Short mmCIF file of C-alpha atoms in Angstrom, two decimals:
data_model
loop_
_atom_site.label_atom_id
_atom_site.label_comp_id
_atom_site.label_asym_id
_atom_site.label_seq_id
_atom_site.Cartn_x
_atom_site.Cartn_y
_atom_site.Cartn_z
CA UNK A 1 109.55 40.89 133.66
CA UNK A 2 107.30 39.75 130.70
CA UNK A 3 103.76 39.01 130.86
CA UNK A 4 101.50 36.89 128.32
CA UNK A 5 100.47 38.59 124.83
CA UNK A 6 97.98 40.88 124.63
CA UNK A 7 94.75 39.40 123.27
CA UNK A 8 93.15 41.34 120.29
CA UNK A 9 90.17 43.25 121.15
CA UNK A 10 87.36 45.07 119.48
CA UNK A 11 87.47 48.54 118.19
CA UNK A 12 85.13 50.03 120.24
CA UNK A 13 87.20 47.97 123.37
CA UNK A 14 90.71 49.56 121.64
CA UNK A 15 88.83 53.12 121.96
CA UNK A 16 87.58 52.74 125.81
CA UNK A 17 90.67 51.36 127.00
CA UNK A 18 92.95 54.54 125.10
CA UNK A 19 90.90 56.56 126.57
CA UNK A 20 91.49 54.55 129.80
CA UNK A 21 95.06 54.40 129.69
CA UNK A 22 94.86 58.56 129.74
CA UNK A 23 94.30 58.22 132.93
CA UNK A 24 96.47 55.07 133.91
CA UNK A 25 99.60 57.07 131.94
CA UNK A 26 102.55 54.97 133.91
CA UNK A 27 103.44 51.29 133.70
CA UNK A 28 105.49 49.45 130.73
CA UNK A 29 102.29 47.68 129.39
CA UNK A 30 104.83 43.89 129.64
CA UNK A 31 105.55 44.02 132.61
CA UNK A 32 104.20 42.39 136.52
CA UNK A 33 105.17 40.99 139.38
CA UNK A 34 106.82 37.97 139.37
CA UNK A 35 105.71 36.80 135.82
CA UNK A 36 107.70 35.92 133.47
CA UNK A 37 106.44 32.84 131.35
CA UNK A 38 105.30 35.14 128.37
CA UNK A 39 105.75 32.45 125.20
CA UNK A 40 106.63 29.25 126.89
CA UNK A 41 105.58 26.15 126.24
CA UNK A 42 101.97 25.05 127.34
CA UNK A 43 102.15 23.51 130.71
CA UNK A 44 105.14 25.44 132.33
CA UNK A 45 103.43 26.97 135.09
CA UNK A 46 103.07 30.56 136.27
CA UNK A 47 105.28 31.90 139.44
CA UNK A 48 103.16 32.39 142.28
CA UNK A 49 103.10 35.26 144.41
CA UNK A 50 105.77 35.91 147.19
CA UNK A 51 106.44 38.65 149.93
CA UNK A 52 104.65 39.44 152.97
CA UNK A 53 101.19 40.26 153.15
CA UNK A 54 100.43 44.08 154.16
CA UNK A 55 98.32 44.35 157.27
CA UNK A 56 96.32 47.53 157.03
CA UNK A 57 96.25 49.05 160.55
CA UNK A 58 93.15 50.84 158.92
CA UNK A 59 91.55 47.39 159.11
CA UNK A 60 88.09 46.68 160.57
CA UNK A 61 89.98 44.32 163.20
CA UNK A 62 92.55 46.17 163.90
CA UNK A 63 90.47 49.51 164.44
CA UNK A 64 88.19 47.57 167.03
CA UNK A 65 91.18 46.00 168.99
CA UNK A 66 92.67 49.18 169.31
CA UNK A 67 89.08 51.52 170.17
CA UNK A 68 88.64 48.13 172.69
CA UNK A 69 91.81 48.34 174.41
CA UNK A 70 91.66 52.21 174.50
CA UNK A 71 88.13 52.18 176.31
CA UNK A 72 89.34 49.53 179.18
CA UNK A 73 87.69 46.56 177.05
CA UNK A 74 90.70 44.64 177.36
CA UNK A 75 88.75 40.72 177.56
CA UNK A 76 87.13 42.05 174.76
CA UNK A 77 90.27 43.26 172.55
CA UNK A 78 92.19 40.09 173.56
CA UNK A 79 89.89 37.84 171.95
CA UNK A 80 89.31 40.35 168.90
CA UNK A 81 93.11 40.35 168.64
CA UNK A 82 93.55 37.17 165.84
CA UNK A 83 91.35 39.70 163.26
CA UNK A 84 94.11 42.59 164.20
CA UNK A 85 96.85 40.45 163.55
CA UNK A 86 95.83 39.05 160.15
CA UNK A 87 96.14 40.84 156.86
CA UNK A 88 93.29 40.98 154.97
CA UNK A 89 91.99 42.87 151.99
CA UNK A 90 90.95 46.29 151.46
CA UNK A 91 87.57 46.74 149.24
CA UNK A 92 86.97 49.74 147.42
CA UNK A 93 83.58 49.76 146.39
CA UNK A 94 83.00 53.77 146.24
CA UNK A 95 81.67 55.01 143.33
CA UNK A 96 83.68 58.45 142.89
CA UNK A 97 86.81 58.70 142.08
CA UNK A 98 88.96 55.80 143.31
CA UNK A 99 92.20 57.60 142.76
CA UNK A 100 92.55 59.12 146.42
CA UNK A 101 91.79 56.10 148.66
CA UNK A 102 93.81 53.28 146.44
CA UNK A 103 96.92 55.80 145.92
CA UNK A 104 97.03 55.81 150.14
CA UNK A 105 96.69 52.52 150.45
CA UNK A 106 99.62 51.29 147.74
CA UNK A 107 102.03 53.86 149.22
CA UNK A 108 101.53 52.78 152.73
CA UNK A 109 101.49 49.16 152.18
CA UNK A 110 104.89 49.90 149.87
CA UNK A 111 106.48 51.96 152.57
CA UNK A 112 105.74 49.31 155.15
CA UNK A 113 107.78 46.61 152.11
CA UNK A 114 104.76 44.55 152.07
CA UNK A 115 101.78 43.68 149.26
CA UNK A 116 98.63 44.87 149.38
CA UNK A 117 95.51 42.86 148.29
CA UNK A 118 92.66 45.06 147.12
CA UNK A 119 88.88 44.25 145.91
CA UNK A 120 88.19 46.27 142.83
CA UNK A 121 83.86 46.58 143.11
CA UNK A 122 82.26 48.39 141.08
CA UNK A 123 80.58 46.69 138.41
CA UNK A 124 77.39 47.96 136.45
CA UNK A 125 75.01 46.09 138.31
CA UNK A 126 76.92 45.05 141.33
CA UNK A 127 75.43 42.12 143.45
CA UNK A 128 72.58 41.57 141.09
CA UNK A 129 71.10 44.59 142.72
CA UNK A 130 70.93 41.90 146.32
CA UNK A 131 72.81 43.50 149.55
CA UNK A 132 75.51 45.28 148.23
CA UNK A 133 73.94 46.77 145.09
CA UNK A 134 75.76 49.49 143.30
CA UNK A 135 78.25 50.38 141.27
CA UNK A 136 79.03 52.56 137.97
CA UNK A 137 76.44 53.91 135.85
CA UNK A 138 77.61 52.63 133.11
CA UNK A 139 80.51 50.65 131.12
CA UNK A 140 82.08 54.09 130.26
CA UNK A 141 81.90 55.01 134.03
CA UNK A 142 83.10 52.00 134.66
CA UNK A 143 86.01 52.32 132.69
CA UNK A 144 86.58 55.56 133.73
CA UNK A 145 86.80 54.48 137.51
CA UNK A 146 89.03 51.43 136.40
CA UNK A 147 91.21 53.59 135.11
CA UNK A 148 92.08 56.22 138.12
CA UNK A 149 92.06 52.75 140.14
CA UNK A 150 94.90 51.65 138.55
CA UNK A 151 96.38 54.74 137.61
CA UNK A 152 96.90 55.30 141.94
CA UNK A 153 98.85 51.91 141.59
CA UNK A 154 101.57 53.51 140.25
CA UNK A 155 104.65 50.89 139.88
CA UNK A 156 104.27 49.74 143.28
CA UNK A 157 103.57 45.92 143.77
CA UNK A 158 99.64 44.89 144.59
CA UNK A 159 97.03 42.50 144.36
CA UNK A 160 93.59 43.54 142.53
CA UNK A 161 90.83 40.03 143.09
CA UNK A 162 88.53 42.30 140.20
CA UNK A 163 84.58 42.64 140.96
CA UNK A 164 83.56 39.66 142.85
CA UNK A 165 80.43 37.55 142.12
CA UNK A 166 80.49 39.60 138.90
CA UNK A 167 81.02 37.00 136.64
CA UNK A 168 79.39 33.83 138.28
CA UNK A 169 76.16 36.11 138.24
CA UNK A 170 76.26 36.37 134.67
CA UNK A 171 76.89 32.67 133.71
CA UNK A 172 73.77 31.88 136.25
CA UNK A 173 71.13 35.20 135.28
CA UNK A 174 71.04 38.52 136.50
CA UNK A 175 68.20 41.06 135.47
CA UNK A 176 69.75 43.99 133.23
CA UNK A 177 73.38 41.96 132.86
CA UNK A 178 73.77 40.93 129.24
CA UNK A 179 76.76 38.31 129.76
CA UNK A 180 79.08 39.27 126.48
CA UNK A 181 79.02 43.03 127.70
CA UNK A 182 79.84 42.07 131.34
CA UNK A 183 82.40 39.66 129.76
CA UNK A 184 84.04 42.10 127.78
CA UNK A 185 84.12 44.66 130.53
CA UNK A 186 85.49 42.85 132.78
CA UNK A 187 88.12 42.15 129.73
CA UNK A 188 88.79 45.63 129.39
CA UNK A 189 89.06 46.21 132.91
CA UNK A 190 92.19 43.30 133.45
CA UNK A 191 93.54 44.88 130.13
CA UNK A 192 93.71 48.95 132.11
CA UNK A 193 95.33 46.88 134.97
CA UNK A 194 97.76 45.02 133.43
CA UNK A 195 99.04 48.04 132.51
CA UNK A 196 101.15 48.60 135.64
CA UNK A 197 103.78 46.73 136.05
CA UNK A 198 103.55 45.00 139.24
CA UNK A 199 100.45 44.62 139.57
CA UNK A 200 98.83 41.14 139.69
CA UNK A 201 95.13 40.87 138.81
CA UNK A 202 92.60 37.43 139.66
CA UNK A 203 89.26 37.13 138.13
CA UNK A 204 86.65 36.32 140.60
CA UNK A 205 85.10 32.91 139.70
CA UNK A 206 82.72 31.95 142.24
CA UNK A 207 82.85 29.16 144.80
CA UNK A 208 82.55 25.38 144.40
CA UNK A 209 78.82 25.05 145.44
CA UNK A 210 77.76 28.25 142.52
CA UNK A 211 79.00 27.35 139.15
CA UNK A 212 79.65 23.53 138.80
CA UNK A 213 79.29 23.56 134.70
CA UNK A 214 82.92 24.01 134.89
CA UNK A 215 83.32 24.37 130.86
CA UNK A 216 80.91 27.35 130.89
CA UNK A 217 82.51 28.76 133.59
CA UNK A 218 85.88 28.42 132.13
CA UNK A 219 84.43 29.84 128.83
CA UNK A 220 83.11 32.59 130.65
CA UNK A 221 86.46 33.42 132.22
CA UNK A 222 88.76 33.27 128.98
CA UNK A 223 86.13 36.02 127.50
CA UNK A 224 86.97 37.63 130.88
CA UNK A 225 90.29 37.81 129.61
CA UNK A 226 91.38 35.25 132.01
CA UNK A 227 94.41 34.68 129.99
CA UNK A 228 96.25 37.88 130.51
CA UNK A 229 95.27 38.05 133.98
CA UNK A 230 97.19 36.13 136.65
CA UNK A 231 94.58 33.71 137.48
CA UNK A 232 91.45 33.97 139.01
CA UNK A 233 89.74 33.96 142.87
CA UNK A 234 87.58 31.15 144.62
CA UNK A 235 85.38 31.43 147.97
CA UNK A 236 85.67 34.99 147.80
CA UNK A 237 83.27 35.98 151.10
CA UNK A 238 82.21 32.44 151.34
CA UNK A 239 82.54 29.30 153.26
CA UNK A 240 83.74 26.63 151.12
CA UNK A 241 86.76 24.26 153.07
CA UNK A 242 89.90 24.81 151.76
CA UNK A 243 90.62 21.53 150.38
CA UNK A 244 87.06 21.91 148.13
CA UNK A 245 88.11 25.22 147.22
CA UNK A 246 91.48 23.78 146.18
CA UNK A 247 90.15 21.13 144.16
CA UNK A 248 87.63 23.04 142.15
CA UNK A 249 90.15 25.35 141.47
CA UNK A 250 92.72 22.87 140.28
CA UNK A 251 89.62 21.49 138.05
CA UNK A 252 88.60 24.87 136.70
CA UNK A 253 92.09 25.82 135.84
CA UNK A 254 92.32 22.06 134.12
CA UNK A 255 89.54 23.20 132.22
CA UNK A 256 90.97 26.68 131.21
CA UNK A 257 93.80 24.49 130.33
CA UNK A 258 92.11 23.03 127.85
CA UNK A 259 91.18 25.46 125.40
CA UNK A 260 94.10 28.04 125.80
CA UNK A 261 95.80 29.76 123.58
CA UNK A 262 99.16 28.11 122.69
CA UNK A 263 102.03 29.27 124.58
CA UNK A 264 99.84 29.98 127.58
CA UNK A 265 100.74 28.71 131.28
CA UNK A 266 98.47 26.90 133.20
CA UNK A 267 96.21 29.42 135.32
CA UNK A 268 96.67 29.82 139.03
CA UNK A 269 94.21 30.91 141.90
CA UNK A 270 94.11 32.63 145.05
CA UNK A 271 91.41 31.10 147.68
CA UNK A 272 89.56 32.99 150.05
CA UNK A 273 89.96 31.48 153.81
CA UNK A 274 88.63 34.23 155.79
CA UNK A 275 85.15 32.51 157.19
CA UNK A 276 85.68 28.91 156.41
CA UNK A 277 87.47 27.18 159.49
CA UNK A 278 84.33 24.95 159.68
CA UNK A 279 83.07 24.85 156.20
CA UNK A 280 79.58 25.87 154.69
CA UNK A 281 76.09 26.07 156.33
CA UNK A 282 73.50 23.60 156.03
CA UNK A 283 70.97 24.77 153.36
CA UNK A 284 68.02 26.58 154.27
CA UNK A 285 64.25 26.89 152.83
CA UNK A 286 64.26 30.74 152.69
CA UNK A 287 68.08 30.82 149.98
CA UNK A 288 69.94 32.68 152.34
CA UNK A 289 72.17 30.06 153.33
CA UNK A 290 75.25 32.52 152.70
CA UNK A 291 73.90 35.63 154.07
CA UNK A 292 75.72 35.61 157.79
CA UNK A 293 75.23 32.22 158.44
CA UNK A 294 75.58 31.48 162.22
CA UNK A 295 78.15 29.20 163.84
CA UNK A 296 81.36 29.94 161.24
CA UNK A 297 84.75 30.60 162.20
CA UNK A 298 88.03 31.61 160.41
CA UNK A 299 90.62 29.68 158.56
CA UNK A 300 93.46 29.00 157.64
CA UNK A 301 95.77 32.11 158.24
CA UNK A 302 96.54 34.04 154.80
CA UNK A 303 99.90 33.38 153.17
CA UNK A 304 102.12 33.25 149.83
CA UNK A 305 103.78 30.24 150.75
CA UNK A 306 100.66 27.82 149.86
CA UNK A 307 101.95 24.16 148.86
CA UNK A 308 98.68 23.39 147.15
CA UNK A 309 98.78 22.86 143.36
CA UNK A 310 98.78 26.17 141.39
CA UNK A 311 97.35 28.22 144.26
CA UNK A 312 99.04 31.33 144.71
CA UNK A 313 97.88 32.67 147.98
CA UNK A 314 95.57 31.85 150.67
CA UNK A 315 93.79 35.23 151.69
CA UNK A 316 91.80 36.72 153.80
CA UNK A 317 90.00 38.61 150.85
CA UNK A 318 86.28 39.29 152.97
CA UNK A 319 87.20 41.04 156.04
CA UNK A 320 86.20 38.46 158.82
CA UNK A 321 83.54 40.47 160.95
CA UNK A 322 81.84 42.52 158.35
CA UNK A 323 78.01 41.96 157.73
CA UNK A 324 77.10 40.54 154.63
CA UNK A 325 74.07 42.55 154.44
CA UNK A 326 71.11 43.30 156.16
CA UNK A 327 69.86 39.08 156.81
CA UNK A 328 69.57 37.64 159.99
CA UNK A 329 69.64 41.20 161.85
CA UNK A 330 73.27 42.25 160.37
CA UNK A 331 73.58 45.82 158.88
CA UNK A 332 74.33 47.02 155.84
CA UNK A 333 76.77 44.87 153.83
CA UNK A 334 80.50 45.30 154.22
CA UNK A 335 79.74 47.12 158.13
CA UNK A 336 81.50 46.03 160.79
CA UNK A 337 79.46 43.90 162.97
CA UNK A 338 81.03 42.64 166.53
CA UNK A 339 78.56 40.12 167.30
CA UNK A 340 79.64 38.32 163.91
CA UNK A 341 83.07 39.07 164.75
CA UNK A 342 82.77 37.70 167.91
CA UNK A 343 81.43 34.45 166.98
CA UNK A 344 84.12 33.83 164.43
CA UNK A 345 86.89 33.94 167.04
CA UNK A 346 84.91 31.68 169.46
CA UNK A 347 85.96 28.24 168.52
#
């Protein structure tokens, strides 16, 4: 399978991303799952994703169901039991040495014959410093940890949505984040993954009520490196309808469209449906409308087989039940939290 040309890169980028590739050692460098539109015409589109979803019995969900039913809480497992059954994504977010944890994960999800979606999050500056601040010390760190990420990947088939929020924060102002370094990270970063050969990557972009300038966001992304990516991510642990999501999605990958390179396919886009069976919350005075807003509940159930234009996937990339941060009396961000939990499986 062939993928899209290489863009050209810096020197110094050429030198990280050697050293990188050290590290990442396996993989063809053309090759990933289910692409293979490398040179056609602009406009023929992109496969999308197929195969079943991998449900990791690790899961928050899953874990509670099962430590419910064990302890005699059986009304309580029952209606926990739609967040076992549901495959959602696993977010690795630690900031040693990924290699372990993501090398687990891809052979279990490849033994059970099904794809795994995982959150790579560790970005300089992660969140903006906000509720799940973090990540590597620095871009060599980074690169570093990028590297043993994909390196665990093997040639086994997965799905990477790379460093949420990471780039929307940098088109709108972060403290310490100089955009063209993020950008070019974050370049670097699709360029170490791309490297194995079935795995597909999506560049978080936001949600439809963050970036509307959808020319600087789409400028934004291409520096991203967009282009030899598979597409990019929408709504990722928020609460935008489907149909919105869909729509500024279509729109931003219009707008990618415009600009591209010749030869390269329009840009798909997975959408994040985890928390938005009802849609957003009404704004609110203090700016933490999307910090565990009350009264949401989940969507539409992840699958490959979306009809909608160029969307690849609708996932369950935020793990329904897990805090947001520490608003509104949740803990820390990314904890399980059954009250929220609860309330999402209520309607």
């Amino acid at each position: 399978m062939s993928r899209l040309p290489r863009r050209g890169r810096s020197v110094r980028a050429a030198v990280l991303v050697a050293a990188a590739s050290v590290a990442v050692g396996c993989g063809s460098g053309s090759g990933s799952g289910g692409d293979d539109t490398a040179g056609a015409p602009s406009g023929e589109d992109r496969s999308r994703l197929s195969g079943e979803l991998w449900l990791n019995p690790d899961g928050h969900g899953p874990v509670a169901v099962a430590q419910a039913r064990a302890e005699g809480r059986t009304a309580e497992a029952d209606a926990l039991e739609p967040l076992a059954e549901q495959p959602t994504a696993t977010w690795v977010a630690t900031p040693e040495n990924p290699f372990p944890v993501v090398e687990r994960l891809s052979v279990a999800a490849a033994d059970a014959g099904q794809l795994p979606v995982l959150v790579a999050y560790n970005v300089p500056l992660r969140d903006c410093r906000l509720y799940s601040a973090g990540g590597a010390a620095d871009a060599d760190a980074y690169l570093s940890w990028i590297g043993s990420f994909a390196a665990a990947l093997g040639d086994r088939p997965a799905v990477v949505v790379l460093e949420p929020d990471a780039i929307a924060q940098a088109v709108v102002g972060c403290e310490g984040v100089e955009p063209a370094a993020r950008y070019e990270l974050l370049a670097q970063a699709v360029e170490i993954l791309d490297r194995q050969p079935e795995v597909r990557v999506y560049l978080d972009a936001g949600n439809a009520s963050w970036v509307t300038d959808l020319p600087v966001l789409a400028d934004a992304l291409r520096r991203s490196n967009v282009d030899q990516a598979d597409g990019f991510a929408v709504n990722v642990s928020n609460f935008e309808a489907t149909d919105v999501s869909a729509e500024y999605g279509l729109a931003l990958s219009e707008e990618l469209q415009e600009d591209a390179p010749p030869g390269t396919p329009p840009a798909h886009f997975v959408i994040d449906t985890s928390r938005n069976g009802v849609g957003p919350p009404e704004p609110r005075a203090d700016g933490e409308r999307w910090c565990n807003p009350p009264g949401r509940r989940l969507g539409e159930a992840p699958t490959t087989a979306s009809d909608l234009p160029r969307v690849d996937a609708l996932l369950w990339i935020k793990q329904p039940g897990d805090s947001d941060g520490t608003c509104r009396g949740g803990p820390a961000a990314g904890q399980w939290w059954p009250e929220a939990a609860a309330e999402l499986v209520a309607g």
